[in-house]
Amino acid sequence: MATSSKLRLNLIPSQKLLMVNENESIQRADATRVQVLSEALPYIQQLAGRTVVVKYGGAAMKDSTLKDKVIRDIVFLSCVGLRPIVVHGGGPEINSWLDKLGIEPQFKNGLRVTDAATMDVVEMVLVGRVNKEIVALINQAGGLAVGLCGKDGNLIKARPEGQEGIGFVGEVSAVDIKLLNSLVKSGYIPVVSSVAADDMGQAYNINADTVAGELAAALGAEKLILLTDTAGIFRDYKDPSTLIAKLDIQEARELIASGVVSGGMIPKVSCCVRSLAQGVRATHIIDGRIPHALLLEIFTDAGIGSMIVGSQFRA
């Protein structure tokens, strides 16, 4: 009995220490949350009522955990007074369905060769499957999402991209934002797939980055944010420490011209440059593989990716 009592007595200080450590950890976690909210407040105030166009793609569309966090971030933006608009592609899902239907995917100069059969699959997958899945997830998370493609309300008019041998690959010829404005003013979150038709009703597959950029420009958006599978723009892509956190439109053009920006980053940076030239205030290229990347980029001082601004906003 004496030994048992001694053991019980010896455990008491350890239990107290454990409780103190747990309390300190909880207090530190709470303090961090308060710090984050405090840091976010001026950004929330500044951006309330402003339009933010988010191009949703890459790993964040494929990984279910990341997908959940992106959806929650989009709903959060809406809840704190911003006006998010989501634009998406769906390349891997398209490839999966082409494979199921025995159609071999083909690419030319980085563009999907889109014959009539492939276009049918692209439209079915992007408009009917991927779009509605995103809409459902946003609604489940407490938002009010509406799914659209370029055909709805003549939102986007398409024209052929112009290269030979690529089929129904298009580019944006015109944008009519009346429907989008009506939806966002009523508190809805538009989710737009990158399929549109020409004046004759022929459907075209358009690059989702391009669609996001053209919509952002037409809307006079505060921000265009591209969720990608890269951390941003690097002076040396082999060296993570060379990430460029902020640059202006002229510097972005120079990086393309000098070859620092190359490969798959060229169309993304070019899309940002075009949007800025048409009045978008800031564009962001961020790593969608990082949980809550959207909130980290928009509502923290440091951000996580590369922000490109018009020269007039450089200071």
PDB file of C-alpha atoms in Angstrom:
ATOM      1  CA  MET A   1       0.000   0.000   0.000  1.00  0.00           C
ATOM      2  CA  ALA A   2       2.836   2.380   0.884  1.00  0.00           C
ATOM      3  CA  THR A   3       4.474   1.801  -2.497  1.00  0.00           C
ATOM      4  CA  SER A   4       1.160   2.347  -4.295  1.00  0.00           C
ATOM      5  CA  SER A   5       0.558   5.621  -2.434  1.00  0.00           C
ATOM      6  CA  LYS A   6       4.063   6.797  -3.273  1.00  0.00           C
ATOM      7  CA  LEU A   7       3.481   6.061  -6.954  1.00  0.00           C
ATOM      8  CA  ARG A   8       0.226   7.988  -6.902  1.00  0.00           C
ATOM      9  CA  LEU A   9       1.913  10.907  -5.203  1.00  0.00           C
ATOM     10  CA  ASN A  10       4.743  10.898  -7.762  1.00  0.00           C
ATOM     11  CA  LEU A  11       2.268  10.980 -10.672  1.00  0.00           C
ATOM     12  CA  ILE A  12       0.517  14.123  -9.510  1.00  0.00           C
ATOM     13  CA  PRO A  13       3.278  16.650 -10.436  1.00  0.00           C
ATOM     14  CA  SER A  14       3.622  15.003 -13.876  1.00  0.00           C
ATOM     15  CA  GLN A  15      -0.099  15.267 -14.470  1.00  0.00           C
ATOM     16  CA  LYS A  16      -0.026  18.907 -13.440  1.00  0.00           C
ATOM     17  CA  LEU A  17       2.908  19.542 -15.789  1.00  0.00           C
ATOM     18  CA  LEU A  18       1.053  17.817 -18.621  1.00  0.00           C
ATOM     19  CA  MET A  19      -2.027  19.948 -17.992  1.00  0.00           C
ATOM     20  CA  VAL A  20       0.094  23.120 -17.936  1.00  0.00           C
ATOM     21  CA  ASN A  21       1.765  22.156 -21.220  1.00  0.00           C
ATOM     22  CA  GLU A  22      -1.601  21.366 -22.821  1.00  0.00           C
ATOM     23  CA  ASN A  23      -3.036  24.680 -21.645  1.00  0.00           C
ATOM     24  CA  GLU A  24      -0.016  26.541 -22.988  1.00  0.00           C
ATOM     25  CA  SER A  25      -0.370  24.774 -26.355  1.00  0.00           C
ATOM     26  CA  ILE A  26      -4.069  25.668 -26.515  1.00  0.00           C
ATOM     27  CA  GLN A  27      -3.307  29.274 -25.615  1.00  0.00           C
ATOM     28  CA  ARG A  28      -0.577  29.467 -28.298  1.00  0.00           C
ATOM     29  CA  ALA A  29      -2.951  27.980 -30.892  1.00  0.00           C
ATOM     30  CA  ASP A  30      -5.675  30.439 -29.885  1.00  0.00           C
ATOM     31  CA  ALA A  31      -3.199  33.320 -30.026  1.00  0.00           C
ATOM     32  CA  THR A  32      -2.172  32.228 -33.539  1.00  0.00           C
ATOM     33  CA  ARG A  33      -5.806  32.180 -34.659  1.00  0.00           C
ATOM     34  CA  VAL A  34      -6.354  35.658 -33.226  1.00  0.00           C
ATOM     35  CA  GLN A  35      -3.161  36.872 -34.928  1.00  0.00           C
ATOM     36  CA  VAL A  36      -4.331  35.457 -38.276  1.00  0.00           C
ATOM     37  CA  LEU A  37      -7.762  37.040 -37.964  1.00  0.00           C
ATOM     38  CA  SER A  38      -6.238  40.355 -36.922  1.00  0.00           C
ATOM     39  CA  GLU A  39      -3.849  40.305 -39.891  1.00  0.00           C
ATOM     40  CA  ALA A  40      -6.705  39.426 -42.251  1.00  0.00           C
ATOM     41  CA  LEU A  41      -9.012  42.238 -41.104  1.00  0.00           C
ATOM     42  CA  PRO A  42      -7.566  45.091 -43.203  1.00  0.00           C
ATOM     43  CA  TYR A  43      -7.577  42.875 -46.300  1.00  0.00           C
ATOM     44  CA  ILE A  44     -11.191  41.864 -45.679  1.00  0.00           C
ATOM     45  CA  GLN A  45     -12.135  45.534 -45.282  1.00  0.00           C
ATOM     46  CA  GLN A  46     -10.223  46.563 -48.400  1.00  0.00           C
ATOM     47  CA  LEU A  47     -11.610  43.780 -50.592  1.00  0.00           C
ATOM     48  CA  ALA A  48     -15.238  43.739 -49.444  1.00  0.00           C
ATOM     49  CA  GLY A  49     -17.525  43.973 -52.461  1.00  0.00           C
ATOM     50  CA  ARG A  50     -14.656  43.384 -54.911  1.00  0.00           C
ATOM     51  CA  THR A  51     -14.624  40.665 -57.558  1.00  0.00           C
ATOM     52  CA  VAL A  52     -11.999  37.906 -57.398  1.00  0.00           C
ATOM     53  CA  VAL A  53     -11.710  35.454 -60.301  1.00  0.00           C
ATOM     54  CA  VAL A  54     -10.181  32.106 -59.329  1.00  0.00           C
ATOM     55  CA  LYS A  55      -8.900  29.699 -61.974  1.00  0.00           C
ATOM     56  CA  TYR A  56      -9.275  26.304 -60.295  1.00  0.00           C
ATOM     57  CA  GLY A  57      -7.055  23.555 -61.665  1.00  0.00           C
ATOM     58  CA  GLY A  58      -4.065  21.301 -61.111  1.00  0.00           C
ATOM     59  CA  ALA A  59      -3.572  18.989 -58.133  1.00  0.00           C
ATOM     60  CA  ALA A  60      -6.138  20.933 -56.111  1.00  0.00           C
ATOM     61  CA  MET A  61      -8.833  19.473 -58.400  1.00  0.00           C
ATOM     62  CA  LYS A  62      -7.619  15.878 -58.052  1.00  0.00           C
ATOM     63  CA  ASP A  63      -6.722  15.503 -54.363  1.00  0.00           C
ATOM     64  CA  SER A  64      -9.903  15.227 -52.282  1.00  0.00           C
ATOM     65  CA  THR A  65      -8.345  16.854 -49.192  1.00  0.00           C
ATOM     66  CA  LEU A  66      -7.034  19.815 -51.179  1.00  0.00           C
ATOM     67  CA  LYS A  67     -10.338  20.053 -53.051  1.00  0.00           C
ATOM     68  CA  ASP A  68     -12.218  20.380 -49.768  1.00  0.00           C
ATOM     69  CA  LYS A  69      -9.913  23.182 -48.586  1.00  0.00           C
ATOM     70  CA  VAL A  70     -10.192  25.117 -51.860  1.00  0.00           C
ATOM     71  CA  ILE A  71     -13.980  24.880 -51.749  1.00  0.00           C
ATOM     72  CA  ARG A  72     -14.027  26.085 -48.120  1.00  0.00           C
ATOM     73  CA  ASP A  73     -11.718  28.974 -49.052  1.00  0.00           C
ATOM     74  CA  ILE A  74     -14.053  30.028 -51.872  1.00  0.00           C
ATOM     75  CA  VAL A  75     -17.065  29.941 -49.540  1.00  0.00           C
ATOM     76  CA  PHE A  76     -15.066  31.903 -46.941  1.00  0.00           C
ATOM     77  CA  LEU A  77     -14.314  34.618 -49.519  1.00  0.00           C
ATOM     78  CA  SER A  78     -18.022  34.934 -50.220  1.00  0.00           C
ATOM     79  CA  CYS A  79     -18.950  34.976 -46.522  1.00  0.00           C
ATOM     80  CA  VAL A  80     -16.578  37.878 -45.726  1.00  0.00           C
ATOM     81  CA  GLY A  81     -17.972  40.046 -48.517  1.00  0.00           C
ATOM     82  CA  LEU A  82     -15.815  39.316 -51.564  1.00  0.00           C
ATOM     83  CA  ARG A  83     -17.384  38.255 -54.861  1.00  0.00           C
ATOM     84  CA  PRO A  84     -15.608  35.081 -56.003  1.00  0.00           C
ATOM     85  CA  ILE A  85     -16.079  33.689 -59.502  1.00  0.00           C
ATOM     86  CA  VAL A  86     -14.609  30.260 -60.251  1.00  0.00           C
ATOM     87  CA  VAL A  87     -13.356  29.185 -63.683  1.00  0.00           C
ATOM     88  CA  HIS A  88     -12.243  25.588 -64.216  1.00  0.00           C
ATOM     89  CA  GLY A  89     -10.881  23.178 -66.753  1.00  0.00           C
ATOM     90  CA  GLY A  90     -10.662  19.435 -66.199  1.00  0.00           C
ATOM     91  CA  GLY A  91      -7.939  17.855 -68.318  1.00  0.00           C
ATOM     92  CA  PRO A  92      -7.376  14.641 -66.298  1.00  0.00           C
ATOM     93  CA  GLU A  93     -11.123  13.938 -66.106  1.00  0.00           C
ATOM     94  CA  ILE A  94     -11.420  14.462 -69.872  1.00  0.00           C
ATOM     95  CA  ASN A  95      -8.541  12.025 -70.488  1.00  0.00           C
ATOM     96  CA  SER A  96     -10.175   9.465 -68.209  1.00  0.00           C
ATOM     97  CA  TRP A  97     -13.456   9.582 -70.145  1.00  0.00           C
ATOM     98  CA  LEU A  98     -11.738   9.541 -73.526  1.00  0.00           C
ATOM     99  CA  ASP A  99      -9.962   6.383 -72.400  1.00  0.00           C
ATOM    100  CA  LYS A 100     -13.257   4.807 -71.272  1.00  0.00           C
ATOM    101  CA  LEU A 101     -14.745   5.573 -74.693  1.00  0.00           C
ATOM    102  CA  GLY A 102     -11.713   4.301 -76.585  1.00  0.00           C
ATOM    103  CA  ILE A 103     -10.663   7.713 -77.921  1.00  0.00           C
ATOM    104  CA  GLU A 104      -6.921   8.385 -77.730  1.00  0.00           C
ATOM    105  CA  PRO A 105      -6.041  11.909 -76.461  1.00  0.00           C
ATOM    106  CA  GLN A 106      -3.827  13.870 -78.854  1.00  0.00           C
ATOM    107  CA  PHE A 107      -1.935  17.109 -78.314  1.00  0.00           C
ATOM    108  CA  LYS A 108      -0.273  19.534 -80.702  1.00  0.00           C
ATOM    109  CA  ASN A 109       1.911  22.417 -79.497  1.00  0.00           C
ATOM    110  CA  GLY A 110       0.521  21.941 -76.000  1.00  0.00           C
ATOM    111  CA  LEU A 111      -3.122  22.166 -77.147  1.00  0.00           C
ATOM    112  CA  ARG A 112      -5.596  19.293 -77.020  1.00  0.00           C
ATOM    113  CA  VAL A 113      -6.536  18.221 -80.555  1.00  0.00           C
ATOM    114  CA  THR A 114     -10.325  18.422 -80.389  1.00  0.00           C
ATOM    115  CA  ASP A 115     -12.179  16.693 -83.208  1.00  0.00           C
ATOM    116  CA  ALA A 116     -15.986  16.408 -83.159  1.00  0.00           C
ATOM    117  CA  ALA A 117     -16.019  13.223 -81.036  1.00  0.00           C
ATOM    118  CA  THR A 118     -13.519  14.662 -78.555  1.00  0.00           C
ATOM    119  CA  MET A 119     -15.473  17.920 -78.352  1.00  0.00           C
ATOM    120  CA  ASP A 120     -18.591  15.993 -77.377  1.00  0.00           C
ATOM    121  CA  VAL A 121     -16.649  14.355 -74.536  1.00  0.00           C
ATOM    122  CA  VAL A 122     -15.046  17.652 -73.459  1.00  0.00           C
ATOM    123  CA  GLU A 123     -18.441  19.327 -73.232  1.00  0.00           C
ATOM    124  CA  MET A 124     -20.021  16.388 -71.448  1.00  0.00           C
ATOM    125  CA  VAL A 125     -17.221  16.191 -68.874  1.00  0.00           C
ATOM    126  CA  LEU A 126     -16.589  19.893 -68.258  1.00  0.00           C
ATOM    127  CA  VAL A 127     -20.161  21.172 -68.358  1.00  0.00           C
ATOM    128  CA  GLY A 128     -22.069  18.136 -67.146  1.00  0.00           C
ATOM    129  CA  ARG A 129     -19.735  16.471 -64.672  1.00  0.00           C
ATOM    130  CA  VAL A 130     -16.837  18.591 -63.363  1.00  0.00           C
ATOM    131  CA  ASN A 131     -18.853  21.815 -63.240  1.00  0.00           C
ATOM    132  CA  LYS A 132     -21.753  20.287 -61.347  1.00  0.00           C
ATOM    133  CA  GLU A 133     -19.448  18.524 -58.907  1.00  0.00           C
ATOM    134  CA  ILE A 134     -17.826  21.864 -57.971  1.00  0.00           C
ATOM    135  CA  VAL A 135     -21.249  23.491 -57.664  1.00  0.00           C
ATOM    136  CA  ALA A 136     -22.475  20.716 -55.365  1.00  0.00           C
ATOM    137  CA  LEU A 137     -19.351  20.924 -53.173  1.00  0.00           C
ATOM    138  CA  ILE A 138     -19.687  24.704 -52.765  1.00  0.00           C
ATOM    139  CA  ASN A 139     -23.359  24.342 -51.864  1.00  0.00           C
ATOM    140  CA  GLN A 140     -22.563  21.589 -49.348  1.00  0.00           C
ATOM    141  CA  ALA A 141     -19.967  23.905 -47.739  1.00  0.00           C
ATOM    142  CA  GLY A 142     -22.596  26.595 -47.204  1.00  0.00           C
ATOM    143  CA  GLY A 143     -22.187  28.686 -50.351  1.00  0.00           C
ATOM    144  CA  LEU A 144     -24.679  29.364 -53.133  1.00  0.00           C
ATOM    145  CA  ALA A 145     -23.111  28.255 -56.398  1.00  0.00           C
ATOM    146  CA  VAL A 146     -24.516  28.336 -59.934  1.00  0.00           C
ATOM    147  CA  GLY A 147     -22.904  26.343 -62.753  1.00  0.00           C
ATOM    148  CA  LEU A 148     -22.394  27.964 -66.153  1.00  0.00           C
ATOM    149  CA  CYS A 149     -20.504  27.544 -69.389  1.00  0.00           C
ATOM    150  CA  GLY A 150     -19.762  30.133 -72.058  1.00  0.00           C
ATOM    151  CA  LYS A 151     -23.017  29.311 -73.856  1.00  0.00           C
ATOM    152  CA  ASP A 152     -25.217  30.448 -70.950  1.00  0.00           C
ATOM    153  CA  GLY A 153     -26.531  33.964 -71.475  1.00  0.00           C
ATOM    154  CA  ASN A 154     -23.985  34.371 -74.310  1.00  0.00           C
ATOM    155  CA  LEU A 155     -21.422  34.741 -71.535  1.00  0.00           C
ATOM    156  CA  ILE A 156     -18.527  33.917 -73.876  1.00  0.00           C
ATOM    157  CA  LYS A 157     -18.410  33.880 -77.657  1.00  0.00           C
ATOM    158  CA  ALA A 158     -15.728  31.681 -79.179  1.00  0.00           C
ATOM    159  CA  ARG A 159     -13.761  31.712 -82.405  1.00  0.00           C
ATOM    160  CA  PRO A 160     -11.234  29.184 -83.770  1.00  0.00           C
ATOM    161  CA  GLU A 161      -7.790  29.410 -82.200  1.00  0.00           C
ATOM    162  CA  GLY A 162      -6.308  29.469 -85.672  1.00  0.00           C
ATOM    163  CA  GLN A 163      -3.728  26.686 -85.764  1.00  0.00           C
ATOM    164  CA  GLU A 164      -4.216  23.984 -88.350  1.00  0.00           C
ATOM    165  CA  GLY A 165      -4.977  20.446 -87.302  1.00  0.00           C
ATOM    166  CA  ILE A 166      -6.247  21.123 -83.765  1.00  0.00           C
ATOM    167  CA  GLY A 167      -9.984  20.961 -84.446  1.00  0.00           C
ATOM    168  CA  PHE A 168     -12.424  22.773 -82.193  1.00  0.00           C
ATOM    169  CA  VAL A 169      -9.904  24.557 -79.989  1.00  0.00           C
ATOM    170  CA  GLY A 170     -11.068  28.104 -79.533  1.00  0.00           C
ATOM    171  CA  GLU A 171     -10.239  31.463 -78.059  1.00  0.00           C
ATOM    172  CA  VAL A 172     -12.439  34.169 -76.597  1.00  0.00           C
ATOM    173  CA  SER A 173     -13.883  36.592 -79.146  1.00  0.00           C
ATOM    174  CA  ALA A 174     -16.383  38.405 -76.884  1.00  0.00           C
ATOM    175  CA  VAL A 175     -17.655  38.437 -73.303  1.00  0.00           C
ATOM    176  CA  ASP A 176     -21.060  39.506 -71.983  1.00  0.00           C
ATOM    177  CA  ILE A 177     -20.927  39.826 -68.197  1.00  0.00           C
ATOM    178  CA  LYS A 178     -24.553  40.812 -67.492  1.00  0.00           C
ATOM    179  CA  LEU A 179     -25.423  37.350 -66.199  1.00  0.00           C
ATOM    180  CA  LEU A 180     -22.342  37.171 -63.971  1.00  0.00           C
ATOM    181  CA  ASN A 181     -23.009  40.617 -62.519  1.00  0.00           C
ATOM    182  CA  SER A 182     -26.601  39.677 -61.782  1.00  0.00           C
ATOM    183  CA  LEU A 183     -25.539  36.498 -59.997  1.00  0.00           C
ATOM    184  CA  VAL A 184     -22.760  37.979 -57.858  1.00  0.00           C
ATOM    185  CA  LYS A 185     -24.924  40.933 -56.827  1.00  0.00           C
ATOM    186  CA  SER A 186     -27.490  38.407 -55.585  1.00  0.00           C
ATOM    187  CA  GLY A 187     -24.889  36.571 -53.502  1.00  0.00           C
ATOM    188  CA  TYR A 188     -24.295  33.609 -55.813  1.00  0.00           C
ATOM    189  CA  ILE A 189     -20.903  32.121 -56.665  1.00  0.00           C
ATOM    190  CA  PRO A 190     -20.720  31.522 -60.452  1.00  0.00           C
ATOM    191  CA  VAL A 191     -18.753  28.447 -61.509  1.00  0.00           C
ATOM    192  CA  VAL A 192     -17.782  28.686 -65.188  1.00  0.00           C
ATOM    193  CA  SER A 193     -16.500  25.861 -67.397  1.00  0.00           C
ATOM    194  CA  SER A 194     -14.302  26.747 -70.345  1.00  0.00           C
ATOM    195  CA  VAL A 195     -16.651  25.636 -73.155  1.00  0.00           C
ATOM    196  CA  ALA A 196     -18.215  28.251 -75.451  1.00  0.00           C
ATOM    197  CA  ALA A 197     -19.817  28.461 -78.898  1.00  0.00           C
ATOM    198  CA  ASP A 198     -19.250  30.594 -81.972  1.00  0.00           C
ATOM    199  CA  ASP A 199     -21.954  32.609 -83.781  1.00  0.00           C
ATOM    200  CA  MET A 200     -23.076  29.458 -85.603  1.00  0.00           C
ATOM    201  CA  GLY A 201     -23.499  27.484 -82.365  1.00  0.00           C
ATOM    202  CA  GLN A 202     -20.415  25.305 -82.819  1.00  0.00           C
ATOM    203  CA  ALA A 203     -18.904  24.415 -79.443  1.00  0.00           C
ATOM    204  CA  TYR A 204     -15.210  25.068 -78.748  1.00  0.00           C
ATOM    205  CA  ASN A 205     -12.828  24.011 -76.017  1.00  0.00           C
ATOM    206  CA  ILE A 206     -10.992  27.094 -74.671  1.00  0.00           C
ATOM    207  CA  ASN A 207      -8.004  27.150 -72.319  1.00  0.00           C
ATOM    208  CA  ALA A 208      -9.371  27.785 -68.811  1.00  0.00           C
ATOM    209  CA  ASP A 209      -6.571  30.242 -67.924  1.00  0.00           C
ATOM    210  CA  THR A 210      -7.565  32.315 -70.956  1.00  0.00           C
ATOM    211  CA  VAL A 211     -11.247  32.249 -70.002  1.00  0.00           C
ATOM    212  CA  ALA A 212     -10.429  33.301 -66.432  1.00  0.00           C
ATOM    213  CA  GLY A 213      -8.250  36.161 -67.651  1.00  0.00           C
ATOM    214  CA  GLU A 214     -10.799  37.474 -70.139  1.00  0.00           C
ATOM    215  CA  LEU A 215     -13.624  37.316 -67.596  1.00  0.00           C
ATOM    216  CA  ALA A 216     -11.496  39.076 -64.978  1.00  0.00           C
ATOM    217  CA  ALA A 217     -10.710  41.855 -67.466  1.00  0.00           C
ATOM    218  CA  ALA A 218     -14.335  42.268 -68.555  1.00  0.00           C
ATOM    219  CA  LEU A 219     -15.494  42.369 -64.932  1.00  0.00           C
ATOM    220  CA  GLY A 220     -12.814  44.857 -63.871  1.00  0.00           C
ATOM    221  CA  ALA A 221     -11.857  42.342 -61.191  1.00  0.00           C
ATOM    222  CA  GLU A 222      -9.708  43.255 -58.228  1.00  0.00           C
ATOM    223  CA  LYS A 223      -7.778  40.006 -58.546  1.00  0.00           C
ATOM    224  CA  LEU A 224      -7.188  37.111 -60.913  1.00  0.00           C
ATOM    225  CA  ILE A 225      -5.769  34.088 -59.088  1.00  0.00           C
ATOM    226  CA  LEU A 226      -4.384  31.053 -60.917  1.00  0.00           C
ATOM    227  CA  LEU A 227      -4.188  27.887 -58.808  1.00  0.00           C
ATOM    228  CA  THR A 228      -1.307  25.882 -60.286  1.00  0.00           C
ATOM    229  CA  ASP A 229       1.122  23.091 -59.435  1.00  0.00           C
ATOM    230  CA  THR A 230       4.034  25.480 -59.016  1.00  0.00           C
ATOM    231  CA  ALA A 231       4.890  27.882 -56.193  1.00  0.00           C
ATOM    232  CA  GLY A 232       5.002  30.886 -58.529  1.00  0.00           C
ATOM    233  CA  ILE A 233       7.570  32.617 -60.737  1.00  0.00           C
ATOM    234  CA  PHE A 234      11.243  31.851 -60.085  1.00  0.00           C
ATOM    235  CA  ARG A 235      14.373  33.581 -61.345  1.00  0.00           C
ATOM    236  CA  ASP A 236      15.884  30.080 -61.308  1.00  0.00           C
ATOM    237  CA  TYR A 237      13.247  27.341 -61.275  1.00  0.00           C
ATOM    238  CA  LYS A 238      15.841  24.937 -59.769  1.00  0.00           C
ATOM    239  CA  ASP A 239      16.294  27.194 -56.735  1.00  0.00           C
ATOM    240  CA  PRO A 240      13.190  27.630 -54.521  1.00  0.00           C
ATOM    241  CA  SER A 241      14.789  30.627 -52.797  1.00  0.00           C
ATOM    242  CA  THR A 242      14.514  32.648 -56.033  1.00  0.00           C
ATOM    243  CA  LEU A 243      10.702  32.882 -55.888  1.00  0.00           C
ATOM    244  CA  ILE A 244       9.628  36.380 -56.961  1.00  0.00           C
ATOM    245  CA  ALA A 245       6.939  37.469 -54.508  1.00  0.00           C
ATOM    246  CA  LYS A 246       5.937  40.664 -56.334  1.00  0.00           C
ATOM    247  CA  LEU A 247       6.629  42.121 -59.766  1.00  0.00           C
ATOM    248  CA  ASP A 248       4.983  44.532 -62.153  1.00  0.00           C
ATOM    249  CA  ILE A 249       3.683  44.018 -65.655  1.00  0.00           C
ATOM    250  CA  GLN A 250       6.862  45.314 -67.317  1.00  0.00           C
ATOM    251  CA  GLU A 251       9.078  43.007 -65.274  1.00  0.00           C
ATOM    252  CA  ALA A 252       6.812  40.077 -66.198  1.00  0.00           C
ATOM    253  CA  ARG A 253       7.159  40.891 -69.902  1.00  0.00           C
ATOM    254  CA  GLU A 254      10.942  41.117 -69.528  1.00  0.00           C
ATOM    255  CA  LEU A 255      11.091  37.723 -67.790  1.00  0.00           C
ATOM    256  CA  ILE A 256       9.224  36.148 -70.719  1.00  0.00           C
ATOM    257  CA  ALA A 257      11.428  37.888 -73.294  1.00  0.00           C
ATOM    258  CA  SER A 258      14.632  36.843 -71.516  1.00  0.00           C
ATOM    259  CA  GLY A 259      13.553  33.220 -71.191  1.00  0.00           C
ATOM    260  CA  VAL A 260      13.465  33.228 -67.382  1.00  0.00           C
ATOM    261  CA  VAL A 261       9.763  32.428 -67.691  1.00  0.00           C
ATOM    262  CA  SER A 262       9.568  29.448 -70.038  1.00  0.00           C
ATOM    263  CA  GLY A 263       7.596  26.352 -70.951  1.00  0.00           C
ATOM    264  CA  GLY A 264       4.175  25.978 -69.364  1.00  0.00           C
ATOM    265  CA  MET A 265       4.599  29.174 -67.345  1.00  0.00           C
ATOM    266  CA  ILE A 266       4.582  31.371 -70.474  1.00  0.00           C
ATOM    267  CA  PRO A 267       0.807  31.105 -71.161  1.00  0.00           C
ATOM    268  CA  LYS A 268       0.020  31.626 -67.456  1.00  0.00           C
ATOM    269  CA  VAL A 269       2.183  34.735 -67.087  1.00  0.00           C
ATOM    270  CA  SER A 270       0.982  36.019 -70.480  1.00  0.00           C
ATOM    271  CA  CYS A 271      -2.612  35.560 -69.322  1.00  0.00           C
ATOM    272  CA  CYS A 272      -1.821  37.646 -66.217  1.00  0.00           C
ATOM    273  CA  VAL A 273      -0.147  40.353 -68.308  1.00  0.00           C
ATOM    274  CA  ARG A 274      -3.138  40.619 -70.672  1.00  0.00           C
ATOM    275  CA  SER A 275      -5.540  40.893 -67.739  1.00  0.00           C
ATOM    276  CA  LEU A 276      -3.477  43.624 -66.084  1.00  0.00           C
ATOM    277  CA  ALA A 277      -3.249  45.546 -69.362  1.00  0.00           C
ATOM    278  CA  GLN A 278      -7.074  45.497 -69.492  1.00  0.00           C
ATOM    279  CA  GLY A 279      -7.535  46.856 -65.979  1.00  0.00           C
ATOM    280  CA  VAL A 280      -7.350  43.966 -63.502  1.00  0.00           C
ATOM    281  CA  ARG A 281      -5.637  45.360 -60.427  1.00  0.00           C
ATOM    282  CA  ALA A 282      -3.512  42.340 -59.418  1.00  0.00           C
ATOM    283  CA  THR A 283      -2.893  38.806 -60.627  1.00  0.00           C
ATOM    284  CA  HIS A 284      -1.519  35.925 -58.593  1.00  0.00           C
ATOM    285  CA  ILE A 285       0.112  32.619 -59.506  1.00  0.00           C
ATOM    286  CA  ILE A 286       0.006  30.342 -56.468  1.00  0.00           C
ATOM    287  CA  ASP A 287       0.598  26.715 -55.530  1.00  0.00           C
ATOM    288  CA  GLY A 288      -2.760  24.995 -55.174  1.00  0.00           C
ATOM    289  CA  ARG A 289      -1.035  22.019 -53.533  1.00  0.00           C
ATOM    290  CA  ILE A 290      -0.640  24.087 -50.350  1.00  0.00           C
ATOM    291  CA  PRO A 291      -3.700  23.779 -48.089  1.00  0.00           C
ATOM    292  CA  HIS A 292      -5.734  27.009 -47.950  1.00  0.00           C
ATOM    293  CA  ALA A 293      -3.438  28.624 -50.546  1.00  0.00           C
ATOM    294  CA  LEU A 294      -6.144  31.117 -51.515  1.00  0.00           C
ATOM    295  CA  LEU A 295      -6.553  32.496 -47.999  1.00  0.00           C
ATOM    296  CA  LEU A 296      -2.815  32.581 -47.389  1.00  0.00           C
ATOM    297  CA  GLU A 297      -2.244  34.616 -50.542  1.00  0.00           C
ATOM    298  CA  ILE A 298      -5.138  37.040 -50.131  1.00  0.00           C
ATOM    299  CA  PHE A 299      -5.308  37.620 -46.374  1.00  0.00           C
ATOM    300  CA  THR A 300      -1.719  37.485 -45.102  1.00  0.00           C
ATOM    301  CA  ASP A 301       1.055  40.053 -45.367  1.00  0.00           C
ATOM    302  CA  ALA A 302       3.639  37.596 -46.693  1.00  0.00           C
ATOM    303  CA  GLY A 303       1.447  35.711 -49.180  1.00  0.00           C
ATOM    304  CA  ILE A 304       2.719  32.448 -50.664  1.00  0.00           C
ATOM    305  CA  GLY A 305       3.042  32.888 -54.434  1.00  0.00           C
ATOM    306  CA  SER A 306       3.890  35.498 -57.066  1.00  0.00           C
ATOM    307  CA  MET A 307       1.766  38.632 -57.393  1.00  0.00           C
ATOM    308  CA  ILE A 308       1.940  40.604 -60.633  1.00  0.00           C
ATOM    309  CA  VAL A 309       0.570  44.143 -60.573  1.00  0.00           C
ATOM    310  CA  GLY A 310       0.113  46.939 -63.082  1.00  0.00           C
ATOM    311  CA  SER A 311       2.985  49.429 -63.003  1.00  0.00           C
ATOM    312  CA  GLN A 312       0.717  52.061 -61.435  1.00  0.00           C
ATOM    313  CA  PHE A 313       0.173  49.777 -58.431  1.00  0.00           C
ATOM    314  CA  ARG A 314       3.833  48.802 -57.898  1.00  0.00           C
ATOM    315  CA  ALA A 315       4.408  50.835 -54.746  1.00  0.00           C
TER     316      ALA A 315
END
